[in-house]
Amino acid sequence: MLDKTFRPDEVERAHYSDWESNGLFKARADANADPYTIVIPPPNVTGSLHMGHALNNTLQDVLIRVHRMQGRNTLWQPGTDHAGIATQMVVERQLGEQGVTRHDLGRDAFIDKVWDWKAESGGTITRQLRRLGASCDWSRERFTMDDGLSDAVKKVFVALHKKGLIYRDKRLVNWDPKLHTAISDLEVEQREVAGKLWHFRYPIEGREGEFITVATTRPETMLGDTGVAVHPEDERYLSLIGKYCIQPITGQRLLIVGDDYADPEQGSGAVKMTPAHDFNDFDVGKRHDLEMINIFDADAHVNENAPEAYQGLDRFVARDRIVAQMDELGLLEKIDEHPHTVPHGDRSGVPVEPWLTDQWFVNAEVLAKPAIEAVEQGRTKIVPKQWEATYYDWMRNIQPWCISRQIWWGHRIPAWYAEDGTIFVEETEEAALKAAAAHFGRDVKLSQDSDVLDTWFSSALWPFSTLGWPEQTPELERFYPTDVLVTGFDILFFWVARMMMMGIEFMGTEPFHTVYLHGLVRDENGQKMSKSKGNVIDPLSLIDKYGADALRFTLCTMEVQGRDVKLSEKRVEGYRNFSTKLWNAARFCQMNECRNVEGFRPAAVTQTVNGWIISEVVRTAAQVNRAVAAYRFNDIADTVYHFAWHNFCDWYLELIKPVLQGEDSPEKAECQATAAWALDQILLLLHPVMPFITSELWSSMGEGREALMSQQWPEYPDSMVDSTAIDDVEWVIRVISAIRGVRSEMNIKPGAKIPLLVKDASETSLRRLEQLAEPLQRLARLESVDTSVTEAPQGAVQQVVDEATYMLPVAEVIDISEEKSRLEKEISRLDGEIDRFDKKLNNENFTSRAPAEVVAEQQAKREAAVVQREKVEEALGRITEL
RNA sequence: GGGCGCGUAGCUCAGCGGGAGAGCACUCGCUUCACACGCGAGGGGUCGCUGGUUCAAUCCCAGCCGUGCCCACCA
């Protein structure tokens, strides 16, 4: 016998280890079944499970479990990401607590430390995914820095370099002065700051007392000014184009150039040019051959190219000094308040500095073309569809991807330099040496590039590198391309787009057929969860408190087509209650010996209620299957919830109670078997969302049954729906509800039994009364049912349901005036309704233009209202007589 | 500046060309022998505003207002 409540913590771990140790998560490279593959978005190896992971992996697990039960050869490929900067920062912080920097250790020792840290804490996230119930094939777990995956990275780098799609270039990049590395455009986030706009006067060379006014938000860059731009058609400045002005602090001569970039409407119409520290100025500088003076070092401190007084200053200190000095010189014209956005490093949080350096780039434009076509031609579908526009927009305007990072943790760039600077890009040092020897005609010394690759470079290969590429493995053959990628929209560009490019380039076909993009998990007020706001909800603590199933169900039911999920603990609690409900339904079945019957044939049942619940199962399964196919996760969860609670528990179990509690009979046996079967179907349909409780109940409902997760997924033909049974049971539900409504409204004691009188019953109604009399009497608390009535007794309350009038002789227990006003209200409501229908039906436009069946439908509704009104009128008449 | 969402019951949200639904919350009543993490019965909404299309608009279209996010080189 089951306990009174479900205790998730007692069974979850046991079930999970059973599944895992019995190999139920394993995919088979040699199996014939149609494969179904999902690669996990690899979490940071040193990370821990947050709510975003919980959502992401719940959705994947739902898809994986459904398809596994459908008999597909299912691979959920797990693994973790080395997360270059993030991981390096974590380890550096740890070292920092001991007063050690990575430079104290040196590169090799530091990297050893990171590996130690990985060995120590790298299992956290995968353990936590197990607690969530994720049915990954852990035997195939990969790490982006595994040997095999590193080989893939090298191979890809070399191949793209040979094709000219990876190249080294000296360009302005986003430099993070705190982390001392270049970062890609995507790692830059714009932050609104309350800045200022300073207007300065620059003296014109050779024209005493004449100035040109320039405005800037970054006075410190004045140290690197090499020009001033004005619009070529701006009449104010026409005479100055080609002349020089003087940078008052550096004394630099600044050529005044005419360039379309200068906007006459903005500021003074003249803009100072700092080509080495601004992306726009860089372009203008190139066009006009302006000098590029780099004035910052890697810390964004002023370097030796600036006047001595400024050297070594932090950029913001330098800014203040420059403003002060310009003011002293009388050249500060004005200062405007100027809120604007400033680019910040997403990891470091400090403003990034455009900085001129040598970096490695991927020519993304070429790789993007076929990746755009794959979506245009529908080979890869993005769900929800509106993200396709975002994808196109970014891909069509894609910029070169800066892939080199000046950090230590990551894939070292496979490029070697000879002393004269010649570059050899090869997969191994040996190959590079050989190439160099061939090039120089003698053996030479080479040194490897000290940079590592952007983390997303290796992640971009994930769908095929995890399957063994560049080896031609059976896994690669079988499981690539994958079926669906489930991830957050926030990494559409970082990751999805790049997997598309790399997958197509190296595998010849796109890495997945469908990309499902879900939203962010926010708190119940729609706020982003963040440590500083203190509104972070830890999934593990919710699992501890309510069980993994409750959390999973909540995330699933809140996931509506990629919209953000607003999570409240209250909601989780509510779905924990659902699992208790389910638990007790099973308990009830057990108590009433509803056992699974070998060879039970749903189509062969004879009892109406059984036919009904079976039909509802069939409908529910169909609805769930539609929801799965459409990635409507909320519908999957809601559909089963509604069926389990409101059909199975509220009505079916209540309806069969009298039979179950009666004498043994064929009817009772059929109800027991049907109940057991229907409960099984709930467990099957719910298993992908709530794997633990369903498995627990599955095994407790039958001795020695095989694991639920390897059972056949429910799919039934529509022909199994018995619409007569549905109509009949829906009828009895309506009648019972109507009677209960009257009892409640009339304030009739719950225990009091009163007779039900029925008149004008049609044949169908009579049949139903006969067939469903027992549950009707019990659930509506009736003393008896009398169908021989021809006249309503005085003061009987009447309810018309379908083709019969149901009356409760309650004159002595009710307040007549209340009942009168109730009926009067009902009549005026019906009058309004009838009026509306009349208006519509008398409208020729409607009757001639609307489809015939719509008109008929409206007519029928009107008639029903009229009949109802007559009945109520009669009842009112009788009450008035009292 | 460009793009994408969202405004429906007190809250969180489904829905969608033929007079609106769920969960939670609320009110009332229940020690009904599976479940009080429960059972039953209720109250509550000019479906953001204004126009248009249509016989018919919460639903389609346009504009506006509010709100959120993404992208962008604006001194």
mmCIF file of N, CA and C (backbone and C1' of nucleotides) in Angstrom, chain A residues 215 263 266 271 280 338 563 566 576-577 580-581 584 587 632 645 744 781 836 845-846 849 851 858, chain B residues 4-6 12-15 18-19 23 32 34-35 37-41 54-55 69 73-75:
data_model
loop_
_atom_site.group_PDB
_atom_site.id
_atom_site.type_symbol
_atom_site.label_atom_id
_atom_site.label_comp_id
_atom_site.label_asym_id
_atom_site.label_seq_id
_atom_site.Cartn_x
_atom_site.Cartn_y
_atom_site.Cartn_z
ATOM 1 N N ALA A 215 33.245 68.461 -30.716
ATOM 2 C CA ALA A 215 32.596 67.936 -29.512
ATOM 3 C C ALA A 215 33.000 66.481 -29.341
ATOM 4 N N ASP A 263 28.412 64.673 -39.585
ATOM 5 C CA ASP A 263 27.013 65.033 -39.719
ATOM 6 C C ASP A 263 26.848 66.498 -39.329
ATOM 7 N N GLN A 266 24.976 67.305 -36.191
ATOM 8 C CA GLN A 266 25.453 66.864 -34.884
ATOM 9 C C GLN A 266 26.466 67.853 -34.313
ATOM 10 N N VAL A 271 34.058 67.078 -36.301
ATOM 11 C CA VAL A 271 34.331 66.004 -35.347
ATOM 12 C C VAL A 271 35.811 65.632 -35.402
ATOM 13 N N ASN A 280 34.760 54.380 -36.102
ATOM 14 C CA ASN A 280 34.417 55.274 -37.206
ATOM 15 C C ASN A 280 35.621 56.071 -37.663
ATOM 16 N N HIS A 338 24.941 64.533 -21.456
ATOM 17 C CA HIS A 338 24.769 63.727 -22.663
ATOM 18 C C HIS A 338 24.654 62.243 -22.312
ATOM 19 N N ARG A 563 8.425 32.317 -25.140
ATOM 20 C CA ARG A 563 8.277 33.537 -24.322
ATOM 21 C C ARG A 563 8.986 33.342 -22.995
ATOM 22 N N LYS A 566 7.908 33.264 -16.315
ATOM 23 C CA LYS A 566 7.881 33.934 -15.014
ATOM 24 C C LYS A 566 7.598 32.893 -13.949
ATOM 25 N N ARG A 576 3.238 20.623 -7.254
ATOM 26 C CA ARG A 576 3.548 19.567 -6.281
ATOM 27 C C ARG A 576 2.224 18.972 -5.806
ATOM 28 N N ASN A 577 1.248 19.851 -5.607
ATOM 29 C CA ASN A 577 -0.065 19.358 -5.197
ATOM 30 C C ASN A 577 -0.645 18.411 -6.243
ATOM 31 N N THR A 580 0.751 15.085 -5.731
ATOM 32 C CA THR A 580 0.075 14.416 -4.606
ATOM 33 C C THR A 580 -1.279 13.864 -5.043
ATOM 34 N N LYS A 581 -1.963 14.667 -5.846
ATOM 35 C CA LYS A 581 -3.266 14.232 -6.334
ATOM 36 C C LYS A 581 -3.133 12.929 -7.123
ATOM 37 N N ASN A 584 -2.469 10.017 -4.937
ATOM 38 C CA ASN A 584 -3.641 9.515 -4.226
ATOM 39 C C ASN A 584 -4.628 8.814 -5.141
ATOM 40 N N ARG A 587 -3.264 5.531 -5.303
ATOM 41 C CA ARG A 587 -3.501 4.885 -4.019
ATOM 42 C C ARG A 587 -4.937 4.355 -3.968
ATOM 43 N N ARG A 632 4.696 22.618 -28.350
ATOM 44 C CA ARG A 632 3.860 23.399 -27.436
ATOM 45 C C ARG A 632 3.949 22.737 -26.068
ATOM 46 N N TRP A 645 -6.628 15.205 -13.552
ATOM 47 C CA TRP A 645 -7.345 15.744 -12.392
ATOM 48 C C TRP A 645 -8.850 15.821 -12.637
ATOM 49 N N SER A 744 -26.687 23.877 -3.478
ATOM 50 C CA SER A 744 -25.830 24.853 -2.839
ATOM 51 C C SER A 744 -26.531 26.194 -2.704
ATOM 52 N N ARG A 781 -26.445 13.184 -4.350
ATOM 53 C CA ARG A 781 -27.080 12.914 -3.054
ATOM 54 C C ARG A 781 -28.595 12.901 -3.177
ATOM 55 N N ARG A 836 -30.660 39.011 -28.825
ATOM 56 C CA ARG A 836 -29.430 39.074 -29.627
ATOM 57 C C ARG A 836 -29.497 38.136 -30.822
ATOM 58 N N ASN A 845 -28.237 40.395 -44.115
ATOM 59 C CA ASN A 845 -26.813 40.281 -44.418
ATOM 60 C C ASN A 845 -26.223 39.007 -43.831
ATOM 61 N N PHE A 846 -26.662 38.766 -42.603
ATOM 62 C CA PHE A 846 -26.145 37.579 -41.937
ATOM 63 C C PHE A 846 -26.648 36.305 -42.589
ATOM 64 N N ARG A 849 -25.170 35.836 -46.125
ATOM 65 C CA ARG A 849 -23.731 35.778 -46.318
ATOM 66 C C ARG A 849 -23.016 34.736 -45.473
ATOM 67 N N PRO A 851 -22.116 31.242 -43.669
ATOM 68 C CA PRO A 851 -22.268 29.840 -44.067
ATOM 69 C C PRO A 851 -23.525 29.247 -43.437
ATOM 70 N N GLN A 858 -26.813 29.081 -35.025
ATOM 71 C CA GLN A 858 -27.349 30.209 -34.275
ATOM 72 C C GLN A 858 -28.850 30.034 -34.028
ATOM 73 P P C B 4 9.662 43.575 -37.349
ATOM 74 O "O5'" C B 4 9.751 42.620 -36.067
ATOM 75 C "C5'" C B 4 10.468 41.394 -36.119
ATOM 76 C "C4'" C B 4 10.608 40.835 -34.736
ATOM 77 C "C3'" C B 4 9.300 40.687 -33.981
ATOM 78 O "O3'" C B 4 8.601 39.535 -34.385
ATOM 79 C "C1'" C B 4 10.924 41.645 -32.558
ATOM 80 P P G B 5 7.031 39.491 -34.221
ATOM 81 O "O5'" G B 5 6.937 39.073 -32.709
ATOM 82 C "C5'" G B 5 6.164 39.844 -31.818
ATOM 83 C "C4'" G B 5 6.514 39.433 -30.427
ATOM 84 C "C3'" G B 5 5.406 39.682 -29.437
ATOM 85 O "O3'" G B 5 4.545 38.563 -29.384
ATOM 86 C "C1'" G B 5 7.357 40.714 -28.651
ATOM 87 P P C B 6 2.964 38.800 -29.482
ATOM 88 O "O5'" C B 6 2.679 39.371 -28.024
ATOM 89 C "C5'" C B 6 3.217 38.710 -26.890
ATOM 90 C "C4'" C B 6 3.135 39.610 -25.691
ATOM 91 C "C3'" C B 6 1.813 40.325 -25.529
ATOM 92 O "O3'" C B 6 0.852 39.448 -24.984
ATOM 93 C "C1'" C B 6 3.567 41.863 -25.183
ATOM 94 P P U B 12 0.835 40.248 -13.180
ATOM 95 O "O5'" U B 12 0.980 38.699 -13.525
ATOM 96 C "C5'" U B 12 2.065 37.945 -12.979
ATOM 97 C "C4'" U B 12 2.000 36.534 -13.493
ATOM 98 C "C3'" U B 12 1.859 36.390 -15.001
ATOM 99 O "O3'" U B 12 3.101 36.544 -15.657
ATOM 100 C "C1'" U B 12 0.346 34.926 -13.934
ATOM 101 P P C B 13 3.114 37.042 -17.169
ATOM 102 O "O5'" C B 13 1.789 36.392 -17.760
ATOM 103 C "C5'" C B 13 1.770 35.884 -19.054
ATOM 104 C "C4'" C B 13 0.983 34.584 -19.046
ATOM 105 C "C3'" C B 13 0.287 34.262 -20.355
ATOM 106 O "O3'" C B 13 1.204 33.674 -21.261
ATOM 107 C "C1'" C B 13 -1.185 33.838 -18.552
ATOM 108 P P A B 14 0.911 33.738 -22.792
ATOM 109 O "O5'" A B 14 0.059 32.402 -22.924
ATOM 110 C "C5'" A B 14 -1.210 32.455 -23.497
ATOM 111 C "C4'" A B 14 -1.831 31.101 -23.397
ATOM 112 C "C3'" A B 14 -2.738 30.773 -24.569
ATOM 113 O "O3'" A B 14 -2.017 30.186 -25.623
ATOM 114 C "C1'" A B 14 -3.914 30.468 -22.558
ATOM 115 P P G B 15 -2.124 30.830 -27.072
ATOM 116 O "O5'" G B 15 -3.687 30.762 -27.374
ATOM 117 C "C5'" G B 15 -4.342 29.505 -27.465
ATOM 118 C "C4'" G B 15 -5.831 29.719 -27.491
ATOM 119 C "C3'" G B 15 -6.346 30.540 -28.661
ATOM 120 O "O3'" G B 15 -6.578 29.693 -29.778
ATOM 121 C "C1'" G B 15 -7.290 31.364 -26.656
ATOM 122 P P G B 18 -15.007 32.815 -34.116
ATOM 123 O "O5'" G B 18 -16.537 33.255 -34.125
ATOM 124 C "C5'" G B 18 -16.966 34.128 -33.118
ATOM 125 C "C4'" G B 18 -18.467 34.283 -33.143
ATOM 126 C "C3'" G B 18 -19.208 33.026 -32.677
ATOM 127 O "O3'" G B 18 -19.887 33.269 -31.453
ATOM 128 C "C1'" G B 18 -20.007 33.818 -34.821
ATOM 129 P P G B 19 -20.197 34.384 -30.426
ATOM 130 O "O5'" G B 19 -21.615 34.015 -29.832
ATOM 131 C "C5'" G B 19 -21.948 34.159 -28.471
ATOM 132 C "C4'" G B 19 -21.006 35.089 -27.797
ATOM 133 C "C3'" G B 19 -21.307 35.309 -26.324
ATOM 134 O "O3'" G B 19 -20.064 35.432 -25.663
ATOM 135 C "C1'" G B 19 -21.337 37.371 -27.417
ATOM 136 P P G B 23 -8.881 25.802 -13.221
ATOM 137 O "O5'" G B 23 -7.421 26.216 -12.765
ATOM 138 C "C5'" G B 23 -6.342 25.287 -12.821
ATOM 139 C "C4'" G B 23 -5.073 25.968 -12.397
ATOM 140 C "C3'" G B 23 -5.157 26.700 -11.064
ATOM 141 O "O3'" G B 23 -4.945 25.826 -9.977
ATOM 142 C "C1'" G B 23 -4.198 28.128 -12.679
ATOM 143 P P U B 32 -16.250 14.338 5.940
ATOM 144 O "O5'" U B 32 -17.625 13.929 5.220
ATOM 145 C "C5'" U B 32 -18.219 12.646 5.386
ATOM 146 C "C4'" U B 32 -18.209 11.913 4.064
ATOM 147 C "C3'" U B 32 -16.811 11.704 3.446
ATOM 148 O "O3'" U B 32 -16.234 10.498 3.916
ATOM 149 C "C1'" U B 32 -18.315 12.568 1.821
ATOM 150 P P A B 34 -12.063 6.574 0.146
ATOM 151 O "O5'" A B 34 -10.614 6.913 -0.411
ATOM 152 C "C5'" A B 34 -9.456 6.259 0.092
ATOM 153 C "C4'" A B 34 -8.236 7.019 -0.346
ATOM 154 C "C3'" A B 34 -8.217 8.489 0.044
ATOM 155 O "O3'" A B 34 -7.658 8.638 1.332
ATOM 156 C "C1'" A B 34 -7.732 8.269 -2.268
ATOM 157 P P C B 35 -8.100 9.894 2.259
ATOM 158 O "O5'" C B 35 -7.387 11.158 1.596
ATOM 159 C "C5'" C B 35 -5.973 11.277 1.641
ATOM 160 C "C4'" C B 35 -5.545 12.311 0.635
ATOM 161 C "C3'" C B 35 -6.094 13.710 0.864
ATOM 162 O "O3'" C B 35 -5.269 14.420 1.754
ATOM 163 C "C1'" C B 35 -6.308 13.112 -1.421
ATOM 164 P P C B 37 -3.016 20.818 3.337
ATOM 165 O "O5'" C B 37 -2.802 20.707 1.763
ATOM 166 C "C5'" C B 37 -2.791 21.876 0.870
ATOM 167 C "C4'" C B 37 -2.661 21.313 -0.531
ATOM 168 C "C3'" C B 37 -3.504 20.042 -0.633
ATOM 169 O "O3'" C B 37 -4.693 20.150 -1.384
ATOM 170 C "C1'" C B 37 -1.152 19.574 -1.019
ATOM 171 P P G B 38 -4.867 20.631 -2.865
ATOM 172 O "O5'" G B 38 -6.036 19.654 -3.304
ATOM 173 C "C5'" G B 38 -5.887 18.244 -3.104
ATOM 174 C "C4'" G B 38 -7.091 17.663 -2.410
ATOM 175 C "C3'" G B 38 -8.448 18.097 -2.898
ATOM 176 O "O3'" G B 38 -8.755 17.516 -4.131
ATOM 177 C "C1'" G B 38 -8.480 18.000 -0.556
ATOM 178 P P C B 39 -9.626 18.278 -5.167
ATOM 179 O "O5'" C B 39 -11.081 18.104 -4.554
ATOM 180 C "C5'" C B 39 -11.645 16.819 -4.439
ATOM 181 C "C4'" C B 39 -13.045 16.926 -3.903
ATOM 182 C "C3'" C B 39 -13.921 17.980 -4.552
ATOM 183 O "O3'" C B 39 -14.436 17.556 -5.805
ATOM 184 C "C1'" C B 39 -14.135 18.141 -2.225
ATOM 185 P P G B 40 -14.684 18.631 -6.935
ATOM 186 O "O5'" G B 40 -16.013 19.349 -6.435
ATOM 187 C "C5'" G B 40 -17.210 18.601 -6.342
ATOM 188 C "C4'" G B 40 -18.272 19.427 -5.689
ATOM 189 C "C3'" G B 40 -18.542 20.788 -6.297
ATOM 190 O "O3'" G B 40 -19.313 20.702 -7.480
ATOM 191 C "C1'" G B 40 -18.438 21.004 -3.964
ATOM 192 P P A B 41 -19.238 21.818 -8.581
ATOM 193 O "O5'" A B 41 -19.963 23.040 -7.856
ATOM 194 C "C5'" A B 41 -21.348 22.944 -7.538
ATOM 195 C "C4'" A B 41 -21.765 24.176 -6.800
ATOM 196 C "C3'" A B 41 -21.522 25.478 -7.550
ATOM 197 O "O3'" A B 41 -22.569 25.722 -8.471
ATOM 198 C "C1'" A B 41 -20.751 25.686 -5.326
ATOM 199 P P U B 54 -15.833 45.738 -46.565
ATOM 200 O "O5'" U B 54 -16.278 44.469 -45.728
ATOM 201 C "C5'" U B 54 -15.833 43.168 -46.102
ATOM 202 C "C4'" U B 54 -16.276 42.163 -45.075
ATOM 203 C "C3'" U B 54 -17.751 42.227 -44.710
ATOM 204 O "O3'" U B 54 -18.550 41.539 -45.652
ATOM 205 C "C1'" U B 54 -16.444 42.085 -42.738
ATOM 206 P P C B 55 -19.948 42.201 -46.063
ATOM 207 O "O5'" C B 55 -20.834 42.061 -44.750
ATOM 208 C "C5'" C B 55 -22.025 42.822 -44.608
ATOM 209 C "C4'" C B 55 -22.828 42.285 -43.455
ATOM 210 C "C3'" C B 55 -22.080 42.214 -42.134
ATOM 211 O "O3'" C B 55 -22.087 43.468 -41.473
ATOM 212 C "C1'" C B 55 -23.206 40.179 -42.509
ATOM 213 P P C B 69 14.044 45.276 -20.611
ATOM 214 O "O5'" C B 69 14.454 44.382 -21.863
ATOM 215 C "C5'" C B 69 14.608 42.974 -21.728
ATOM 216 C "C4'" C B 69 14.595 42.316 -23.082
ATOM 217 C "C3'" C B 69 15.732 42.698 -24.015
ATOM 218 O "O3'" C B 69 16.929 42.017 -23.703
ATOM 219 C "C1'" C B 69 13.703 42.720 -25.212
ATOM 220 P P C B 73 27.928 49.182 -33.911
ATOM 221 O "O5'" C B 73 27.799 50.685 -33.431
ATOM 222 C "C5'" C B 73 28.846 51.272 -32.695
ATOM 223 C "C4'" C B 73 29.202 52.619 -33.274
ATOM 224 C "C3'" C B 73 28.012 53.519 -33.582
ATOM 225 O "O3'" C B 73 27.610 54.213 -32.424
ATOM 226 C "C1'" C B 73 29.476 53.510 -35.428
ATOM 227 P P C B 74 26.052 54.273 -32.095
ATOM 228 O "O5'" C B 74 26.009 55.317 -30.893
ATOM 229 C "C5'" C B 74 25.557 56.637 -31.123
ATOM 230 C "C4'" C B 74 26.621 57.419 -31.804
ATOM 231 C "C3'" C B 74 26.615 58.916 -31.494
ATOM 232 O "O3'" C B 74 27.446 59.225 -30.402
ATOM 233 C "C1'" C B 74 26.452 58.592 -33.823
ATOM 234 P P A B 75 26.957 60.233 -29.355
ATOM 235 O "O5'" A B 75 27.909 61.395 -29.135
ATOM 236 C "C5'" A B 75 28.849 62.218 -29.680
ATOM 237 C "C4'" A B 75 29.989 61.585 -30.374
ATOM 238 C "C3'" A B 75 31.312 62.218 -29.972
ATOM 239 O "O3'" A B 75 32.343 61.258 -29.935
ATOM 240 C "C1'" A B 75 30.820 62.706 -32.257
#
